[in-house]
Tab-separated table of C-alpha atoms in Angstrom:
chain	number	residue	atom	x	y	z
A	1	MET	CA	47.156	42.867	33.601
A	2	ALA	CA	46.955	44.557	36.993
A	3	SER	CA	49.645	47.094	37.706
A	4	SER	CA	52.226	46.290	40.320
A	5	SER	CA	50.829	49.033	42.541
A	6	ASN	CA	47.313	47.552	42.372
A	7	SER	CA	48.715	44.145	43.268
A	8	GLU	CA	50.395	45.472	46.390
A	9	ILE	CA	48.991	44.328	49.710
A	10	ALA	CA	47.549	47.196	51.706
A	11	ARG	CA	46.519	45.364	54.879
A	12	VAL	CA	46.370	41.894	56.421
A	13	PHE	CA	43.696	40.974	58.985
A	14	PHE	CA	45.521	39.934	61.150
A	15	PRO	CA	49.267	39.289	60.810
A	16	SER	CA	49.265	37.063	63.908
A	17	TYR	CA	46.359	34.982	62.559
A	18	PRO	CA	45.837	35.887	58.900
A	19	MET	CA	42.228	35.536	57.738
A	20	PHE	CA	42.216	37.738	54.649
A	21	GLN	CA	44.243	40.492	53.029
A	22	LEU	CA	43.326	43.672	51.178
A	23	TYR	CA	45.018	44.941	48.053
A	24	LYS	CA	45.443	48.581	47.159
A	25	ASP	CA	42.957	48.181	44.308
A	26	GLY	CA	40.261	47.246	46.863
A	27	ARG	CA	40.251	43.487	46.317
A	28	ALA	CA	40.045	41.150	49.293
A	29	GLU	CA	41.666	37.718	49.281
A	30	ARG	CA	40.788	35.017	51.785
A	31	LEU	CA	43.881	33.442	53.342
A	32	ARG	CA	42.365	30.828	55.619
A	33	LYS	CA	40.178	28.126	54.142
A	34	THR	CA	37.711	26.238	56.293
A	35	VAL	CA	38.156	22.475	56.370
A	36	THR	CA	34.854	20.615	56.610
A	37	VAL	CA	33.735	17.146	57.659
A	38	PRO	CA	30.494	15.429	56.627
A	39	ALA	CA	27.548	14.889	58.908
A	40	SER	CA	27.656	11.413	60.396
A	41	ASP	CA	26.571	8.989	63.099
A	42	ASP	CA	29.223	9.153	65.804
A	43	PRO	CA	30.055	5.606	66.960
A	44	LYS	CA	31.553	6.754	70.264
A	45	THR	CA	28.658	8.865	71.554
A	46	GLY	CA	25.752	7.677	69.442
A	47	VAL	CA	25.070	11.281	68.381
A	48	ARG	CA	23.611	11.550	64.889
A	49	SER	CA	24.010	14.600	62.664
A	50	LYS	CA	22.573	15.761	59.369
A	51	ASP	CA	22.652	18.920	57.248
A	52	ALA	CA	19.611	20.915	56.195
A	53	PRO	CA	19.081	23.939	53.955
A	54	VAL	CA	17.830	27.090	55.670
A	55	PRO	CA	16.076	29.358	53.169
A	56	PRO	CA	16.834	31.656	51.598
A	57	LEU	CA	20.646	31.740	51.811
A	58	SER	CA	21.932	29.519	54.584
A	59	SER	CA	22.074	26.025	56.072
A	60	ALA	CA	22.568	24.226	59.376
A	61	ARG	CA	23.902	21.047	60.901
A	62	ILE	CA	21.487	19.312	63.273
A	63	PHE	CA	22.680	17.054	66.094
A	64	LEU	CA	20.488	14.441	67.795
A	65	PRO	CA	21.664	12.557	70.908
A	66	LYS	CA	21.201	8.899	71.668
A	67	THR	CA	18.469	8.483	74.296
A	68	SER	CA	16.675	5.592	75.932
A	69	ASP	CA	13.364	6.978	74.638
A	70	PRO	CA	13.568	7.939	70.951
A	71	THR	CA	10.225	9.765	71.223
A	72	ALA	CA	11.360	12.000	74.109
A	73	LYS	CA	11.144	15.759	73.598
A	74	LEU	CA	14.550	17.327	74.212
A	75	PRO	CA	15.724	20.871	75.000
A	76	LEU	CA	16.701	22.692	71.810
A	77	LEU	CA	19.954	24.625	71.468
A	78	ILE	CA	20.375	27.021	68.558
A	79	TYR	CA	24.152	27.431	68.347
A	80	ILE	CA	26.030	30.104	66.396
A	81	HIS	CA	29.739	29.553	65.857
A	82	GLY	CA	32.506	32.105	66.262
A	83	GLY	CA	35.355	33.163	64.007
A	84	ALA	CA	35.427	36.990	63.965
A	85	PHE	CA	32.465	36.984	61.522
A	86	CYS	CA	35.003	35.852	58.908
A	87	ILE	CA	35.986	32.207	59.337
A	88	GLU	CA	34.818	28.808	60.606
A	89	SER	CA	31.627	26.854	59.997
A	90	PRO	CA	29.245	24.385	61.662
A	91	PHE	CA	30.803	21.850	59.284
A	92	SER	CA	34.403	22.310	60.429
A	93	PRO	CA	35.983	19.578	62.584
A	94	THR	CA	36.243	22.064	65.462
A	95	TYR	CA	32.538	22.829	65.702
A	96	HIS	CA	31.292	19.439	64.559
A	97	ASN	CA	33.256	17.782	67.360
A	98	TYR	CA	32.295	20.350	69.981
A	99	LEU	CA	28.567	20.132	69.245
A	100	THR	CA	28.737	16.344	69.124
A	101	SER	CA	30.288	16.287	72.610
A	102	LEU	CA	27.911	18.881	74.030
A	103	VAL	CA	24.829	17.161	72.630
A	104	ALA	CA	26.001	13.795	73.997
A	105	LYS	CA	26.622	15.301	77.441
A	106	ALA	CA	23.567	17.549	77.774
A	107	LYS	CA	21.101	15.340	75.888
A	108	VAL	CA	19.820	18.250	73.841
A	109	ILE	CA	19.052	18.549	70.158
A	110	ALA	CA	21.221	21.244	68.582
A	111	VAL	CA	20.980	23.275	65.408
A	112	SER	CA	24.386	24.689	64.479
A	113	VAL	CA	23.775	27.652	62.180
A	114	GLN	CA	25.774	28.519	59.086
A	115	TYR	CA	25.908	32.189	58.078
A	116	ARG	CA	27.563	34.250	55.374
A	117	LYS	CA	31.043	35.494	56.240
A	118	ALA	CA	33.033	38.651	55.662
A	119	PRO	CA	34.849	39.868	53.639
A	120	GLU	CA	32.694	38.407	50.842
A	121	HIS	CA	29.528	39.249	52.792
A	122	ASN	CA	29.904	42.076	55.276
A	123	LEU	CA	27.761	42.523	58.342
A	124	PRO	CA	24.817	42.632	58.879
A	125	ALA	CA	24.578	39.557	56.573
A	126	ALA	CA	25.451	37.217	59.463
A	127	TYR	CA	22.673	38.705	61.606
A	128	ASP	CA	20.191	38.325	58.744
A	129	ASP	CA	21.098	34.674	58.184
A	130	ALA	CA	20.846	33.838	61.890
A	131	TRP	CA	17.414	35.448	62.019
A	132	ASP	CA	16.307	33.424	59.008
A	133	ALA	CA	17.499	30.291	60.808
A	134	ILE	CA	15.489	31.139	63.916
A	135	ASN	CA	12.356	31.633	61.855
A	136	TRP	CA	13.024	28.392	59.968
A	137	ILE	CA	13.312	26.541	63.289
A	138	ALA	CA	10.092	28.204	64.469
A	139	SER	CA	8.299	26.745	61.445
A	140	HIS	CA	8.483	23.375	63.251
A	141	ILE	CA	6.515	24.415	66.337
A	142	GLU	CA	3.298	22.872	65.004
A	143	ARG	CA	5.251	19.653	64.257
A	144	ASN	CA	4.853	20.059	60.498
A	145	GLY	CA	8.084	21.728	59.448
A	146	PRO	CA	10.517	20.431	56.814
A	147	GLU	CA	12.938	18.756	59.250
A	148	PRO	CA	11.654	15.555	60.952
A	149	TRP	CA	14.139	15.630	63.849
A	150	LEU	CA	12.822	19.020	64.953
A	151	ASN	CA	9.206	17.998	64.461
A	152	GLU	CA	9.641	14.799	66.458
A	153	ASN	CA	12.289	15.559	69.082
A	154	ALA	CA	12.484	19.275	69.940
A	155	ASP	CA	10.869	20.624	73.104
A	156	PHE	CA	9.791	24.089	72.026
A	157	ASP	CA	9.168	25.075	75.630
A	158	LYS	CA	12.910	24.754	76.283
A	159	VAL	CA	14.736	26.688	73.561
A	160	PHE	CA	18.189	28.153	74.123
A	161	LEU	CA	20.228	30.532	71.992
A	162	GLY	CA	23.989	30.201	72.284
A	163	GLY	CA	27.296	30.893	70.645
A	164	ASP	CA	30.929	31.715	71.157
A	165	SER	CA	32.920	34.857	70.391
A	166	ALA	CA	31.329	36.513	67.327
A	167	GLY	CA	28.623	33.855	67.495
A	168	ALA	CA	27.773	34.923	71.035
A	169	ASN	CA	27.412	38.477	69.761
A	170	ILE	CA	24.990	37.227	67.107
A	171	ALA	CA	23.060	35.192	69.694
A	172	HIS	CA	22.641	38.262	71.921
A	173	ASN	CA	21.397	40.286	68.970
A	174	MET	CA	18.914	37.611	67.975
A	175	ILE	CA	17.302	37.576	71.396
A	176	MET	CA	17.089	41.385	71.351
A	177	LYS	CA	15.534	41.279	67.883
A	178	SER	CA	12.982	38.714	68.982
A	179	ALA	CA	11.735	41.192	71.595
A	180	ARG	CA	11.003	43.719	68.850
A	181	ASP	CA	9.369	41.300	66.395
A	182	ASP	CA	5.757	40.421	67.118
A	183	GLN	CA	5.865	37.659	64.514
A	184	VAL	CA	8.546	35.543	66.190
A	185	ARG	CA	7.072	32.296	67.455
A	186	LEU	CA	9.868	30.802	69.531
A	187	LYS	CA	9.689	31.086	73.282
A	188	LEU	CA	13.294	31.474	74.397
A	189	SER	CA	14.298	30.010	77.756
A	190	GLY	CA	17.954	30.977	77.974
A	191	LEU	CA	20.987	32.636	76.424
A	192	LEU	CA	24.445	31.036	76.463
A	193	LEU	CA	27.362	33.386	75.776
A	194	MET	CA	30.767	31.703	75.486
A	195	ASN	CA	33.706	34.140	75.482
A	196	PRO	CA	31.483	36.771	73.821
A	197	PHE	CA	32.684	39.506	71.489
A	198	PHE	CA	31.343	42.936	72.409
A	199	MET	CA	33.118	46.156	71.501
A	200	ASN	CA	34.482	48.511	74.084
A	201	ASP	CA	35.210	52.199	73.472
A	202	GLU	CA	38.348	51.540	71.427
A	203	PRO	CA	38.371	51.615	67.591
A	204	ASP	CA	38.279	48.193	65.930
A	205	GLU	CA	39.804	48.175	62.447
A	206	LEU	CA	38.336	44.804	61.477
A	207	ILE	CA	34.806	45.833	62.466
A	208	SER	CA	35.227	49.149	60.642
A	209	PHE	CA	36.003	47.219	57.470
A	210	ILE	CA	33.498	44.339	57.651
A	211	PHE	CA	30.617	46.391	59.112
A	212	PRO	CA	30.845	49.750	57.326
A	213	SER	CA	27.250	50.699	58.106
A	214	SER	CA	27.733	50.361	61.868
A	215	LYS	CA	28.277	53.139	64.382
A	216	GLY	CA	31.242	51.340	65.923
A	217	PRO	CA	31.308	51.523	69.719
A	218	ASN	CA	28.001	53.410	69.622
A	219	ASP	CA	26.232	50.597	67.769
A	220	PRO	CA	24.091	48.524	70.174
A	221	ARG	CA	24.643	45.434	68.004
A	222	LEU	CA	28.332	45.586	68.840
A	223	ASN	CA	28.331	47.199	72.258
A	224	PRO	CA	25.289	46.373	74.416
A	225	ALA	CA	26.630	48.757	77.066
A	226	CYS	CA	25.599	51.701	74.886
A	227	ILE	CA	21.933	50.710	75.067
A	228	ALA	CA	19.673	52.398	77.596
A	229	ILE	CA	19.430	50.147	80.643
A	230	LYS	CA	15.651	49.803	80.445
A	231	GLU	CA	15.839	48.905	76.746
A	232	LEU	CA	18.470	46.250	77.416
A	233	ALA	CA	16.431	44.697	80.225
A	234	ALA	CA	13.265	44.712	78.122
A	235	GLY	CA	15.030	43.098	75.178
A	236	LEU	CA	16.322	40.052	77.024
A	237	VAL	CA	13.204	37.947	76.563
A	238	CYS	CA	14.456	34.840	78.340
A	239	LYS	CA	14.657	33.651	81.915
A	240	ARG	CA	18.322	32.803	82.328
A	241	ILE	CA	21.708	33.830	80.920
A	242	LEU	CA	25.071	32.147	81.363
A	243	VAL	CA	28.176	34.148	80.473
A	244	CYS	CA	31.424	32.164	80.215
A	245	VAL	CA	34.757	33.987	80.267
A	246	ALA	CA	38.395	32.919	80.493
A	247	GLU	CA	41.026	34.633	82.626
A	248	LYS	CA	43.565	35.145	79.812
A	249	ASP	CA	41.038	35.870	77.056
A	250	PHE	CA	41.578	39.202	75.306
A	251	LEU	CA	37.782	39.576	75.308
A	252	ARG	CA	37.381	38.818	79.013
A	253	GLU	CA	36.598	42.365	80.115
A	254	ARG	CA	33.838	42.680	77.546
A	255	GLY	CA	32.151	39.553	78.860
A	256	VAL	CA	32.460	40.685	82.465
A	257	SER	CA	31.082	44.117	81.572
A	258	TYR	CA	28.083	42.517	79.876
A	259	TYR	CA	27.401	40.390	82.936
A	260	GLU	CA	27.623	43.365	85.295
A	261	THR	CA	25.509	45.607	83.063
A	262	VAL	CA	22.693	43.059	82.794
A	263	LYS	CA	22.891	42.155	86.481
A	264	ASN	CA	22.443	45.809	87.446
A	265	SER	CA	19.831	46.608	84.796
A	266	GLY	CA	16.771	45.470	86.690
A	267	TRP	CA	16.270	42.593	84.261
A	268	ASN	CA	13.729	40.125	85.616
A	269	GLY	CA	15.826	37.005	85.149
A	270	VAL	CA	18.849	35.141	86.470
A	271	ILE	CA	22.267	35.849	84.982
A	272	GLU	CA	25.341	33.895	86.022
A	273	MET	CA	28.989	34.101	85.039
A	274	VAL	CA	31.635	31.406	85.146
A	275	GLU	CA	35.316	32.290	84.746
A	276	ILE	CA	37.929	29.685	83.889
A	277	GLU	CA	41.291	30.536	85.426
A	278	GLY	CA	44.496	30.382	83.431
A	279	GLU	CA	42.845	29.816	80.048
A	280	GLU	CA	42.600	31.797	76.822
A	281	HIS	CA	39.919	32.575	74.245
A	282	VAL	CA	37.705	29.555	73.363
A	283	PHE	CA	40.328	27.213	74.838
A	284	TYR	CA	37.708	24.432	75.122
A	285	LEU	CA	37.514	24.226	71.319
A	286	PHE	CA	41.248	23.671	70.949
A	287	LYS	CA	41.840	21.605	74.092
A	288	PRO	CA	38.565	19.701	74.437
A	289	ASP	CA	40.093	16.885	76.475
A	290	CYS	CA	41.658	19.047	79.183
A	291	GLU	CA	40.197	19.007	82.681
A	292	LYS	CA	38.952	22.593	82.590
A	293	ALA	CA	37.205	22.045	79.270
A	294	GLY	CA	35.398	19.120	80.874
A	295	GLU	CA	34.377	21.245	83.840
A	296	LEU	CA	33.042	23.942	81.539
A	297	MET	CA	31.144	21.345	79.523
A	298	ASP	CA	29.502	20.133	82.740
A	299	ARG	CA	28.495	23.701	83.621
A	300	VAL	CA	27.024	24.370	80.201
A	301	SER	CA	25.188	21.040	80.245
A	302	SER	CA	23.648	21.861	83.612
A	303	PHE	CA	22.533	25.269	82.319
A	304	LEU	CA	20.732	23.652	79.391
A	305	ASN	CA	18.868	21.269	81.685
A	306	LEU	CA	17.722	23.450	84.582
């Protein structure tokens, strides 16, 4: 039997929104379980969804919109969900509903990527899984991959990476990694960063715990501002970037700093930023029917179709 001292809680991440807790004996216990919903055909929008394995360790949910021409090639969005690298899933009601609405509005095919979460799987596991997903998607370029919807419906000349919060961080890192990997086969058109998480110069206790091999604020995976300007500009191998921030978001300044850094880097592309007044972090996920969420959805849809 464990001693009472070993069973004592040493730390909770975070008391205001508990995700997991640490015991003095080093154990971690998850406090927030992710509710999931099955893939389905949505009767309201006509959007279809299905799940697919992504070797070697992950999976994804694929969303296909209803169109007048079922053979049409559609822009492809690779979406990476947020959740502080610790919680949430493409299969949760929150992200299933959001991607269903976005796909219906923008008429894009979307692949919502699952990745391993901390504290069971510390970073960089999430980066590794996202990279595996990108390469799995690229296996469909010749129209002979394992997933028929991608073979038949994806326009591989219009591929976007996107995500929110921690997922936006992962999306940024994937586009930087693609610039360094000669084997990557996807041509990336744009990068969509929704309320992105990027470190500033302050210590982050959660990141210190779930990413022990990182250099903290001096790690370019966490803080793009620490990268040499020329390296940052060279790594953004796409034509357009949209950064979305919210006025009351605790991560707002990090998103604004990213926008300003890229804009002044000499990058040969177009970066835009949209700020939603009076709203908090990822408000559009929790209040999808509010007017401002609708306006943001319109802006994102336009970005994916330019």
